[in-house]
Amino acid sequence: MPPASPEKTPVTSSAAPLDPSVLEALTRYDTPTICNAMEIVAPERRLIGYTTKPLVCPFPDLPPMVGYARTVTIRSVVKPGISVEEQARRRTAYYEYVGTGFGPRICVIQDIDGPDVGYGAFWGEVQSAVHKALGCLGVVTDGSIRDIPQWVPGFQALAGSIGPSHAWVHAESFGGEVRVAGMTVRSDDLIHADRHGAIVIPSEIAEKLPEAAELCARRETPILEIARSADFSLEKLKDALKRSAEIH
């Protein structure tokens, strides 16, 4: 399905498909743990659905964020070939898309400038403040960001780079499928992200992940205990590995 034009805001439901308690439970785990849990609940997704390329995270101490995707493509090396009035109208349509639908939301933005990806920053002091006010938790983008010290507090960012200028940056389209750092995302996909990267969580398995995450932790416990013990030995490690495999 091609991305929606900025001239047409996609229709979305205002009722979240998952109980807020499910999202709250998922925020208790970092993204690597969610990836581990996904290997148990949905092993067929072991090689898909998450970022595979490094992203910059200027706020590594922020907790994991879980929200519904607002998908966007941007460009910055080409000046928009439309009037100032049309630019303003499209900007309003974009904000209407970002600020409506399932919540909370996470912006997932693909920079489509090819070899010039990250040339101009869409994100900075103003956009972080506006998007947080619109109900967004943060952004995942392969583009660039700027104004790090002035970034609105509590708004997370995973970006391809950090740069000084916004050049001719503008939203080219929104509401369609995007691909950011190896992760393919559609509008309203459930996203889990932290300093390590991001992953798409199929809504039908979201409720199963906390239990799977706890299972992963229980399996790791005997191995970690012996690895951190002053009495560590290869034989004790073998025993711990055996005990770990027997935990279900």
Coordinates of N, CA and C in Angstrom, one line a residue:
M1 N 0.9 -1.2 0.0 CA 0.0 0.0 0.0 C 0.9 1.2 0.0
P2 N 0.7 2.2 -0.9 CA 1.6 3.4 -1.0 C 1.3 4.3 0.2
P3 N 2.3 5.1 0.6 CA 2.0 6.1 1.6 C 0.9 7.0 1.3
A4 N 0.2 7.5 2.3 CA -0.9 8.4 2.1 C -0.3 9.8 1.8
S5 N -1.0 10.5 0.9 CA -0.5 11.9 0.6 C -0.8 12.8 1.7
P6 N 0.1 13.8 1.9 CA -0.2 14.8 2.9 C -1.5 15.5 2.7
E7 N -2.1 15.4 1.6 CA -3.4 16.0 1.3 C -4.5 15.3 1.9
K8 N -4.3 14.1 2.4 CA -5.4 13.3 2.9 C -5.0 12.6 4.2
T9 N -5.6 12.9 5.3 CA -5.3 12.4 6.5 C -6.0 11.0 6.7
P10 N -5.2 9.9 7.0 CA -5.8 8.6 7.1 C -6.9 8.6 8.2
V11 N -7.9 7.7 8.1 CA -8.9 7.6 9.1 C -8.5 6.5 10.1
T12 N -8.5 6.9 11.4 CA -8.1 6.0 12.4 C -9.2 6.0 13.5
S13 N -9.2 4.9 14.3 CA -10.2 4.8 15.4 C -9.6 5.5 16.6
S14 N -10.4 6.1 17.4 CA -10.0 6.8 18.6 C -9.9 5.9 19.8
A15 N -10.3 4.6 19.7 CA -10.3 3.6 20.8 C -9.1 2.7 20.6
A16 N -8.3 2.7 21.6 CA -7.1 1.8 21.6 C -7.5 0.4 21.6
P17 N -6.8 -0.5 20.7 CA -7.2 -1.9 20.6 C -6.8 -2.7 21.8
L18 N -5.8 -2.2 22.6 CA -5.3 -3.0 23.8 C -5.6 -2.2 25.1
D19 N -5.9 -2.9 26.1 CA -6.1 -2.2 27.4 C -4.8 -1.5 27.8
P20 N -4.9 -0.3 28.4 CA -3.7 0.4 28.8 C -2.8 -0.4 29.7
S21 N -3.4 -1.3 30.5 CA -2.6 -2.1 31.4 C -1.6 -3.0 30.7
V22 N -1.9 -3.4 29.5 CA -1.0 -4.2 28.7 C 0.2 -3.4 28.3
L23 N 0.0 -2.1 27.8 CA 1.1 -1.3 27.5 C 2.0 -0.9 28.7
E24 N 1.3 -0.7 29.8 CA 2.0 -0.4 31.1 C 2.9 -1.6 31.5
A25 N 2.4 -2.8 31.3 CA 3.2 -4.0 31.7 C 4.4 -4.1 30.8
L26 N 4.3 -3.8 29.5 CA 5.4 -3.9 28.6 C 6.5 -2.9 28.8
T27 N 6.1 -1.7 29.4 CA 7.2 -0.7 29.7 C 8.1 -1.2 30.9
R28 N 7.7 -2.2 31.6 CA 8.6 -2.7 32.7 C 9.8 -3.4 32.2
Y29 N 9.9 -3.7 30.9 CA 11.0 -4.5 30.3 C 11.7 -3.6 29.3
D30 N 13.0 -3.8 29.2 CA 13.8 -3.1 28.1 C 13.5 -3.8 26.8
T31 N 13.9 -3.2 25.7 CA 13.6 -3.7 24.4 C 14.3 -5.0 24.1
P32 N 15.6 -5.3 24.5 CA 16.2 -6.6 24.3 C 15.4 -7.7 25.0
T33 N 14.9 -7.4 26.2 CA 14.1 -8.4 26.9 C 12.8 -8.7 26.1
I34 N 12.2 -7.7 25.6 CA 11.0 -7.9 24.7 C 11.3 -8.7 23.5
C35 N 12.5 -8.5 22.9 CA 13.0 -9.3 21.8 C 13.1 -10.8 22.2
N36 N 13.7 -11.0 23.4 CA 13.8 -12.4 23.9 C 12.5 -13.0 24.1
A37 N 11.5 -12.3 24.6 CA 10.2 -12.8 24.8 C 9.5 -13.1 23.5
M38 N 9.7 -12.3 22.5 CA 9.2 -12.5 21.2 C 9.7 -13.8 20.6
E39 N 10.9 -14.2 20.9 CA 11.4 -15.5 20.4 C 10.7 -16.7 20.9
I40 N 10.1 -16.5 22.1 CA 9.3 -17.6 22.7 C 7.9 -17.6 22.2
V41 N 7.3 -16.4 22.2 CA 5.9 -16.2 21.8 C 5.7 -16.3 20.3
A42 N 6.6 -15.7 19.5 CA 6.4 -15.7 18.1 C 7.8 -16.0 17.4
P43 N 8.3 -17.2 17.5 CA 9.6 -17.5 17.0 C 9.7 -17.3 15.5
E44 N 8.7 -17.2 14.8 CA 8.7 -16.9 13.3 C 9.2 -15.5 13.0
R45 N 9.2 -14.7 14.0 CA 9.6 -13.3 13.9 C 11.0 -13.0 14.4
R46 N 11.8 -14.1 14.6 CA 13.1 -13.9 15.1 C 14.0 -13.1 14.3
L47 N 13.8 -13.0 13.0 CA 14.6 -12.3 12.1 C 14.0 -11.0 11.5
I48 N 12.8 -10.7 12.0 CA 12.1 -9.5 11.4 C 11.4 -8.7 12.5
G49 N 11.1 -7.4 12.1 CA 10.3 -6.6 13.0 C 11.0 -5.7 13.9
Y50 N 12.3 -5.6 13.9 CA 13.0 -4.8 14.8 C 14.2 -4.1 14.1
T51 N 14.7 -3.0 14.7 CA 15.8 -2.3 14.1 C 17.0 -3.1 14.1
T52 N 17.8 -3.1 13.0 CA 19.0 -3.9 12.9 C 20.2 -3.0 12.6
K53 N 20.0 -1.7 12.5 CA 21.1 -0.8 12.3 C 21.2 0.2 13.5
P54 N 22.4 0.6 13.8 CA 22.5 1.5 15.0 C 21.9 2.8 14.9
L55 N 21.3 3.3 16.0 CA 20.6 4.6 16.1 C 21.2 5.3 17.2
V56 N 21.3 6.7 17.1 CA 21.8 7.5 18.2 C 20.6 7.7 19.2
C57 N 20.9 7.6 20.5 CA 19.9 7.9 21.5 C 20.5 8.9 22.5
P58 N 20.2 10.2 22.4 CA 20.8 11.2 23.3 C 20.2 11.2 24.7
F59 N 19.2 10.4 24.9 CA 18.6 10.3 26.3 C 18.5 8.9 26.7
P60 N 19.6 8.2 26.9 CA 19.6 6.8 27.3 C 19.0 6.4 28.6
D61 N 18.8 7.4 29.5 CA 18.3 7.1 30.8 C 16.8 7.1 30.8
L62 N 16.1 7.5 29.8 CA 14.7 7.5 29.7 C 14.2 6.0 29.7
P63 N 13.0 5.8 30.3 CA 12.5 4.4 30.4 C 12.0 4.0 29.0
P64 N 11.7 2.7 28.8 CA 11.2 2.2 27.5 C 9.9 2.9 27.2
M65 N 9.6 3.1 25.9 CA 8.3 3.7 25.5 C 7.6 2.6 24.7
V66 N 6.3 2.6 24.9 CA 5.4 1.7 24.2 C 4.2 2.5 23.6
G67 N 4.0 2.5 22.3 CA 2.9 3.3 21.8 C 2.6 2.9 20.3
Y68 N 1.6 3.5 19.7 CA 1.2 3.2 18.4 C 1.8 4.1 17.4
A69 N 2.3 3.5 16.3 CA 3.1 4.2 15.3 C 2.3 5.2 14.5
R70 N 2.9 6.4 14.3 CA 2.5 7.4 13.4 C 3.6 7.4 12.3
T71 N 3.4 7.0 11.1 CA 4.4 6.8 10.1 C 4.5 8.0 9.2
V72 N 5.8 8.4 8.9 CA 6.0 9.6 8.1 C 7.2 9.3 7.2
T73 N 7.2 10.0 6.0 CA 8.5 10.1 5.2 C 8.8 11.5 5.1
I74 N 10.1 11.8 5.1 CA 10.6 13.2 5.1 C 11.7 13.4 4.0
R75 N 11.8 14.6 3.5 CA 12.9 15.0 2.6 C 13.5 16.3 3.1
S76 N 14.8 16.6 2.8 CA 15.3 17.9 3.2 C 16.2 18.5 2.1
V77 N 16.6 17.7 1.1 CA 17.5 18.3 0.1 C 16.8 18.9 -1.1
V78 N 15.5 18.7 -1.1 CA 14.7 19.3 -2.2 C 13.6 20.3 -1.6
K79 N 13.6 21.5 -2.1 CA 12.7 22.5 -1.7 C 11.2 22.1 -2.1
P80 N 10.3 22.2 -1.2 CA 8.9 21.9 -1.5 C 8.4 22.8 -2.7
G81 N 7.9 22.2 -3.7 CA 7.4 22.9 -4.9 C 6.0 23.4 -4.8
I82 N 5.6 23.9 -3.6 CA 4.2 24.3 -3.4 C 4.3 25.7 -2.7
S83 N 3.1 26.3 -2.7 CA 3.0 27.7 -2.0 C 3.1 27.6 -0.5
V84 N 3.4 28.7 0.1 CA 3.5 28.8 1.5 C 2.1 28.4 2.1
E85 N 1.1 28.8 1.5 CA -0.3 28.5 2.0 C -0.5 27.0 2.0
E86 N -0.1 26.3 0.9 CA -0.3 24.9 0.8 C 0.6 24.2 1.8
Q87 N 1.8 24.7 2.0 CA 2.7 24.1 3.0 C 2.0 24.1 4.4
A88 N 1.4 25.3 4.7 CA 0.7 25.4 6.0 C -0.4 24.4 6.1
R89 N -1.2 24.3 5.0 CA -2.3 23.4 5.1 C -1.9 21.9 5.3
R90 N -0.8 21.5 4.6 CA -0.3 20.2 4.7 C 0.3 19.9 6.1
R91 N 0.9 21.0 6.7 CA 1.5 20.8 8.0 C 0.3 20.6 9.0
T92 N -0.8 21.3 8.9 CA -1.9 21.1 9.7 C -2.5 19.7 9.6
A93 N -2.6 19.2 8.3 CA -3.1 17.8 8.1 C -2.2 16.8 8.8
Y94 N -0.9 17.1 8.7 CA 0.1 16.2 9.3 C -0.1 16.1 10.8
Y95 N -0.3 17.3 11.5 CA -0.5 17.3 12.9 C -1.8 16.7 13.3
E96 N -2.8 16.8 12.5 CA -4.1 16.1 12.8 C -3.9 14.6 12.8
Y97 N -3.1 14.1 11.8 CA -2.8 12.7 11.8 C -2.0 12.2 13.0
V98 N -1.0 13.0 13.4 CA -0.2 12.6 14.5 C -0.9 12.7 15.8
G99 N -1.8 13.6 15.9 CA -2.5 13.9 17.2 C -3.8 13.1 17.4
T100 N -4.1 12.2 16.5 CA -5.4 11.5 16.6 C -5.1 10.0 16.5
G101 N -6.1 9.2 16.8 CA -6.0 7.7 16.7 C -5.6 7.1 18.0
F102 N -5.1 5.8 17.9 CA -4.7 5.1 19.1 C -3.6 5.9 19.9
G103 N -3.7 5.8 21.2 CA -2.6 6.5 22.0 C -2.2 5.6 23.1
P104 N -1.0 5.9 23.7 CA -0.1 6.9 23.2 C 0.5 6.6 21.9
R105 N 1.3 7.6 21.3 CA 1.8 7.4 19.9 C 3.3 7.6 19.9
I106 N 3.9 6.9 18.9 CA 5.3 7.1 18.7 C 5.5 7.4 17.2
C107 N 6.2 8.5 16.9 CA 6.5 8.8 15.5 C 7.6 7.9 14.9
V108 N 7.3 7.3 13.8 CA 8.4 6.5 13.1 C 8.6 7.2 11.7
I109 N 9.7 7.8 11.5 CA 10.0 8.7 10.4 C 11.1 8.2 9.5
Q110 N 10.8 7.9 8.3 CA 11.9 7.5 7.3 C 12.3 8.7 6.5
D111 N 13.6 8.9 6.5 CA 14.2 9.9 5.6 C 14.5 9.3 4.3
I112 N 13.9 9.8 3.2 CA 13.9 9.2 1.9 C 14.9 10.0 1.0
D113 N 15.9 10.6 1.6 CA 16.9 11.4 0.8 C 18.0 10.5 0.3
G114 N 17.9 9.2 0.4 CA 18.9 8.3 -0.2 C 20.3 8.5 0.4
P115 N 21.3 8.8 -0.4 CA 22.7 9.0 0.1 C 22.8 10.2 1.0
D116 N 21.8 11.1 0.9 CA 21.8 12.3 1.7 C 20.9 12.2 3.0
V117 N 20.6 11.0 3.4 CA 19.8 10.8 4.5 C 20.4 11.5 5.7
G118 N 19.5 12.2 6.5 CA 20.0 13.0 7.6 C 20.5 14.4 7.3
Y119 N 20.4 14.8 6.0 CA 21.0 16.1 5.6 C 20.3 17.2 6.4
G120 N 19.0 17.2 6.6 CA 18.3 18.2 7.4 C 17.5 17.5 8.5
A121 N 17.5 18.2 9.7 CA 16.8 17.6 10.8 C 15.4 18.1 10.9
F122 N 14.5 17.1 10.9 CA 13.0 17.4 11.1 C 12.8 17.7 12.6
W123 N 13.6 17.1 13.4 CA 13.3 17.1 14.9 C 14.3 18.1 15.6
G124 N 13.7 18.9 16.5 CA 14.5 19.7 17.4 C 13.6 20.2 18.5
E125 N 14.0 21.4 19.0 CA 13.3 22.0 20.2 C 11.8 22.1 19.9
V126 N 11.4 22.7 18.8 CA 10.0 22.9 18.5 C 9.2 21.7 18.3
Q127 N 9.7 20.8 17.4 CA 8.9 19.6 17.0 C 8.8 18.6 18.2
S128 N 9.8 18.6 19.0 CA 9.7 17.7 20.2 C 8.6 18.2 21.1
A129 N 8.6 19.5 21.3 CA 7.5 20.1 22.2 C 6.1 19.9 21.6
V130 N 6.0 20.1 20.3 CA 4.7 20.0 19.7 C 4.2 18.6 19.7
H131 N 5.1 17.6 19.4 CA 4.7 16.2 19.3 C 4.3 15.7 20.7
K132 N 5.1 16.1 21.7 CA 4.7 15.6 23.0 C 3.4 16.2 23.4
A133 N 3.1 17.4 23.1 CA 1.8 18.0 23.4 C 0.6 17.3 22.6
L134 N 1.0 16.7 21.5 CA 0.0 16.0 20.7 C -0.2 14.5 21.1
G135 N 0.5 14.1 22.2 CA 0.3 12.8 22.7 C 1.3 11.8 22.3
C136 N 2.5 12.2 21.8 CA 3.5 11.3 21.3 C 4.6 11.1 22.5
L137 N 5.1 10.0 22.5 CA 6.1 9.6 23.5 C 7.6 9.9 23.1
G138 N 7.7 9.8 21.7 CA 9.1 10.0 21.2 C 9.1 9.7 19.7
V139 N 10.3 9.6 19.1 CA 10.4 9.4 17.7 C 11.5 8.3 17.5
V140 N 11.3 7.5 16.4 CA 12.3 6.6 15.9 C 12.5 7.0 14.4
T141 N 13.7 7.4 14.1 CA 13.9 7.9 12.7 C 15.3 7.5 12.3
D142 N 15.5 7.4 10.9 CA 16.8 7.2 10.4 C 17.4 8.6 9.9
G143 N 16.6 9.6 10.1 CA 17.0 11.0 9.8 C 17.8 11.6 11.0
S144 N 18.0 12.9 10.9 CA 18.8 13.6 11.9 C 17.9 14.3 12.9
I145 N 18.5 14.6 14.0 CA 17.8 15.5 15.0 C 18.8 16.6 15.5
R146 N 18.3 17.6 16.2 CA 19.2 18.7 16.6 C 18.6 19.3 17.9
D147 N 19.2 20.4 18.4 CA 18.7 21.1 19.6 C 18.6 20.2 20.8
I148 N 19.6 19.3 21.0 CA 19.5 18.3 22.1 C 19.3 19.0 23.4
P149 N 20.1 20.0 23.8 CA 19.8 20.6 25.2 C 18.5 21.2 25.3
Q150 N 17.8 21.6 24.2 CA 16.5 22.3 24.3 C 15.4 21.3 24.1
W151 N 15.7 20.1 23.9 CA 14.6 19.0 23.6 C 13.7 19.0 24.8
V152 N 12.4 18.9 24.5 CA 11.4 18.8 25.6 C 11.7 17.6 26.5
P153 N 11.7 17.8 27.9 CA 12.0 16.7 28.8 C 11.1 15.6 28.7
G154 N 11.6 14.4 28.7 CA 10.8 13.2 28.7 C 10.4 12.6 27.4
F155 N 10.8 13.3 26.3 CA 10.5 12.9 24.9 C 11.7 12.1 24.4
Q156 N 11.5 10.9 24.1 CA 12.6 10.0 23.7 C 12.9 10.2 22.2
A157 N 14.2 9.9 21.9 CA 14.6 10.0 20.5 C 15.6 8.9 20.1
L158 N 15.3 8.2 19.0 CA 16.3 7.3 18.4 C 16.4 7.8 17.0
A159 N 17.7 8.2 16.6 CA 17.9 8.8 15.3 C 19.1 8.3 14.6
G160 N 19.1 8.5 13.3 CA 20.2 8.1 12.5 C 21.5 8.9 12.7
S161 N 21.3 10.2 13.1 CA 22.4 11.1 13.3 C 21.9 12.4 14.0
I162 N 22.9 13.2 14.4 CA 22.7 14.5 15.0 C 23.3 15.5 14.0
G163 N 22.6 16.6 13.7 CA 23.1 17.6 12.8 C 22.6 19.0 13.2
P164 N 23.2 20.0 12.5 CA 22.9 21.4 13.0 C 21.7 22.1 12.2
S165 N 21.4 21.7 11.0 CA 20.4 22.4 10.2 C 19.2 21.6 9.8
H166 N 18.1 22.3 9.5 CA 16.9 21.6 9.0 C 16.8 21.7 7.5
A167 N 17.7 22.4 6.8 CA 17.7 22.5 5.4 C 16.3 22.8 4.9
W168 N 15.8 22.0 3.9 CA 14.5 22.1 3.4 C 13.6 21.0 3.9
V169 N 13.8 20.6 5.1 CA 13.1 19.4 5.6 C 11.6 19.6 5.6
H170 N 10.8 18.6 5.2 CA 9.4 18.6 5.3 C 8.8 17.2 5.2
A171 N 7.6 17.0 5.6 CA 7.0 15.7 5.5 C 6.5 15.5 4.1
E172 N 7.0 14.4 3.5 CA 6.7 14.1 2.1 C 5.4 13.3 2.0
S173 N 5.1 12.5 3.0 CA 3.9 11.7 3.1 C 3.7 11.2 4.5
F174 N 2.5 10.7 4.8 CA 2.3 10.1 6.1 C 1.2 9.1 6.1
G175 N 1.2 8.2 7.0 CA 0.2 7.2 7.1 C 0.4 5.9 6.4
G176 N 1.5 5.8 5.6 CA 1.8 4.6 4.9 C 2.9 3.8 5.5
E177 N 3.4 2.8 4.8 CA 4.4 1.9 5.3 C 5.8 2.6 5.2
V178 N 6.6 2.5 6.3 CA 8.0 3.0 6.3 C 8.9 1.9 6.7
R179 N 10.2 2.2 6.4 CA 11.3 1.3 6.8 C 12.4 2.1 7.4
V180 N 12.6 1.9 8.7 CA 13.6 2.7 9.5 C 14.6 1.7 10.1
A181 N 15.9 1.9 9.8 CA 17.0 1.1 10.4 C 16.7 -0.4 10.3
G182 N 16.1 -0.8 9.2 CA 15.8 -2.2 9.0 C 14.5 -2.7 9.5
M183 N 13.7 -1.8 10.2 CA 12.4 -2.2 10.7 C 11.3 -1.6 9.9
T184 N 10.4 -2.5 9.4 CA 9.2 -2.1 8.6 C 8.1 -1.8 9.5
V185 N 7.4 -0.7 9.4 CA 6.4 -0.2 10.3 C 5.2 0.3 9.5
R186 N 4.0 0.0 9.9 CA 2.7 0.5 9.3 C 2.0 1.4 10.4
S187 N 1.2 2.3 9.9 CA 0.5 3.2 10.9 C -0.3 2.3 11.8
D188 N -0.3 2.7 13.1 CA -1.0 2.0 14.2 C -0.3 0.7 14.7
D189 N 0.9 0.3 14.1 CA 1.6 -0.8 14.7 C 2.0 -0.4 16.1
L190 N 2.1 -1.4 17.0 CA 2.5 -1.2 18.4 C 4.0 -1.3 18.4
I191 N 4.6 -0.3 19.0 CA 6.1 -0.2 19.0 C 6.6 -0.2 20.4
H192 N 7.7 -0.9 20.7 CA 8.4 -0.9 21.9 C 9.8 -0.4 21.6
A193 N 10.3 0.6 22.3 CA 11.6 1.2 22.0 C 12.3 1.7 23.3
D194 N 13.6 1.6 23.3 CA 14.5 2.2 24.3 C 15.8 2.5 23.7
R195 N 16.8 2.7 24.5 CA 18.2 3.1 24.0 C 18.8 2.1 23.0
H196 N 18.3 0.8 23.1 CA 18.9 -0.2 22.3 C 18.3 -0.2 20.8
G197 N 17.1 0.3 20.7 CA 16.4 0.2 19.4 C 14.9 0.0 19.6
A198 N 14.3 -0.5 18.5 CA 12.8 -0.6 18.6 C 12.4 -1.9 17.9
I199 N 11.2 -2.3 18.3 CA 10.6 -3.6 17.8 C 9.1 -3.4 17.6
V200 N 8.5 -4.0 16.5 CA 7.1 -4.0 16.3 C 6.5 -5.2 17.0
I201 N 5.5 -4.9 17.8 CA 4.8 -6.0 18.5 C 3.4 -6.3 17.9
P202 N 3.2 -7.4 17.3 CA 1.8 -7.7 16.8 C 0.8 -7.7 18.0
S203 N -0.3 -7.0 17.8 CA -1.2 -6.7 18.9 C -1.8 -8.0 19.5
E204 N -1.9 -9.0 18.6 CA -2.5 -10.3 19.1 C -1.7 -11.1 20.1
I205 N -0.4 -10.7 20.2 CA 0.5 -11.5 21.1 C 1.0 -10.6 22.2
A206 N 0.6 -9.3 22.2 CA 1.2 -8.4 23.2 C 0.9 -8.8 24.6
E207 N -0.2 -9.3 24.9 CA -0.6 -9.7 26.3 C 0.3 -10.9 26.8
K208 N 0.8 -11.7 25.9 CA 1.6 -12.8 26.2 C 3.1 -12.5 26.6
L209 N 3.5 -11.3 26.2 CA 4.9 -11.0 26.3 C 5.4 -10.8 27.7
P210 N 4.7 -10.2 28.6 CA 5.2 -10.1 30.0 C 5.5 -11.4 30.7
E211 N 4.6 -12.4 30.5 CA 4.8 -13.7 31.1 C 6.1 -14.4 30.4
A212 N 6.2 -14.2 29.1 CA 7.4 -14.8 28.4 C 8.7 -14.1 28.9
A213 N 8.6 -12.8 29.1 CA 9.8 -12.1 29.6 C 10.2 -12.6 31.0
E214 N 9.2 -12.9 31.8 CA 9.5 -13.4 33.2 C 10.1 -14.8 33.0
L215 N 9.7 -15.6 32.1 CA 10.3 -16.9 31.9 C 11.7 -16.8 31.4
C216 N 12.0 -15.8 30.6 CA 13.4 -15.6 30.2 C 14.3 -15.2 31.4
A217 N 13.7 -14.4 32.3 CA 14.5 -14.0 33.4 C 14.8 -15.2 34.4
R218 N 13.8 -16.0 34.5 CA 14.0 -17.2 35.4 C 15.0 -18.1 34.8
R219 N 15.0 -18.3 33.5 CA 16.0 -19.1 32.8 C 17.4 -18.5 32.9
E220 N 17.5 -17.2 33.0 CA 18.8 -16.6 33.1 C 19.4 -16.6 34.5
T221 N 18.5 -16.7 35.5 CA 18.9 -16.5 36.9 C 20.0 -17.5 37.3
P222 N 19.8 -18.8 37.1 CA 20.9 -19.8 37.6 C 22.2 -19.6 36.8
I223 N 22.2 -19.2 35.6 CA 23.4 -18.9 34.9 C 24.1 -17.7 35.4
L224 N 23.4 -16.6 35.6 CA 24.0 -15.4 36.1 C 24.5 -15.6 37.5
E225 N 23.8 -16.3 38.3 CA 24.2 -16.5 39.7 C 25.6 -17.2 39.8
I226 N 25.8 -18.3 39.0 CA 27.0 -18.9 39.0 C 28.1 -18.1 38.4
A227 N 27.8 -17.4 37.3 CA 28.8 -16.6 36.6 C 29.3 -15.5 37.5
R228 N 28.5 -15.0 38.4 CA 28.9 -13.9 39.3 C 29.4 -14.4 40.6
S229 N 29.4 -15.7 40.8 CA 29.8 -16.3 42.1 C 31.3 -16.4 42.2
A230 N 31.8 -16.2 43.4 CA 33.3 -16.4 43.6 C 33.6 -17.9 43.5
D231 N 32.7 -18.8 43.6 CA 32.9 -20.2 43.5 C 32.7 -20.7 42.1
F232 N 32.7 -19.9 41.1 CA 32.5 -20.3 39.7 C 33.4 -21.4 39.3
S233 N 32.9 -22.3 38.5 CA 33.7 -23.3 37.9 C 33.0 -23.8 36.6
L234 N 33.7 -24.4 35.7 CA 33.1 -24.9 34.5 C 32.0 -26.0 34.8
E235 N 32.3 -26.8 35.8 CA 31.3 -27.8 36.1 C 30.0 -27.2 36.6
K236 N 30.2 -26.2 37.5 CA 29.0 -25.5 38.0 C 28.2 -24.8 36.9
L237 N 28.9 -24.2 35.9 CA 28.3 -23.6 34.8 C 27.5 -24.6 34.0
K238 N 28.0 -25.8 33.8 CA 27.3 -26.8 33.1 C 26.0 -27.2 33.8
D239 N 26.1 -27.3 35.1 CA 25.0 -27.6 35.9 C 23.9 -26.5 35.8
A240 N 24.4 -25.3 35.9 CA 23.5 -24.1 35.8 C 22.8 -24.1 34.4
L241 N 23.5 -24.4 33.4 CA 22.9 -24.5 32.0 C 21.8 -25.5 31.9
K242 N 22.1 -26.7 32.6 CA 21.1 -27.8 32.6 C 19.8 -27.4 33.3
R243 N 20.0 -26.7 34.5 CA 18.9 -26.3 35.3 C 18.1 -25.2 34.5
S244 N 18.8 -24.3 33.8 CA 18.1 -23.3 33.1 C 17.2 -23.9 32.0
A245 N 17.7 -24.9 31.3 CA 17.0 -25.5 30.2 C 15.7 -26.2 30.7
E246 N 15.7 -26.6 32.0 CA 14.6 -27.4 32.5 C 13.5 -26.4 33.0
I247 N 13.7 -25.1 33.0 CA 12.7 -24.2 33.5 C 11.7 -23.9 32.4
H248 N 10.4 -24.1 32.7 CA 9.4 -23.8 31.7 C 8.2 -23.0 32.3

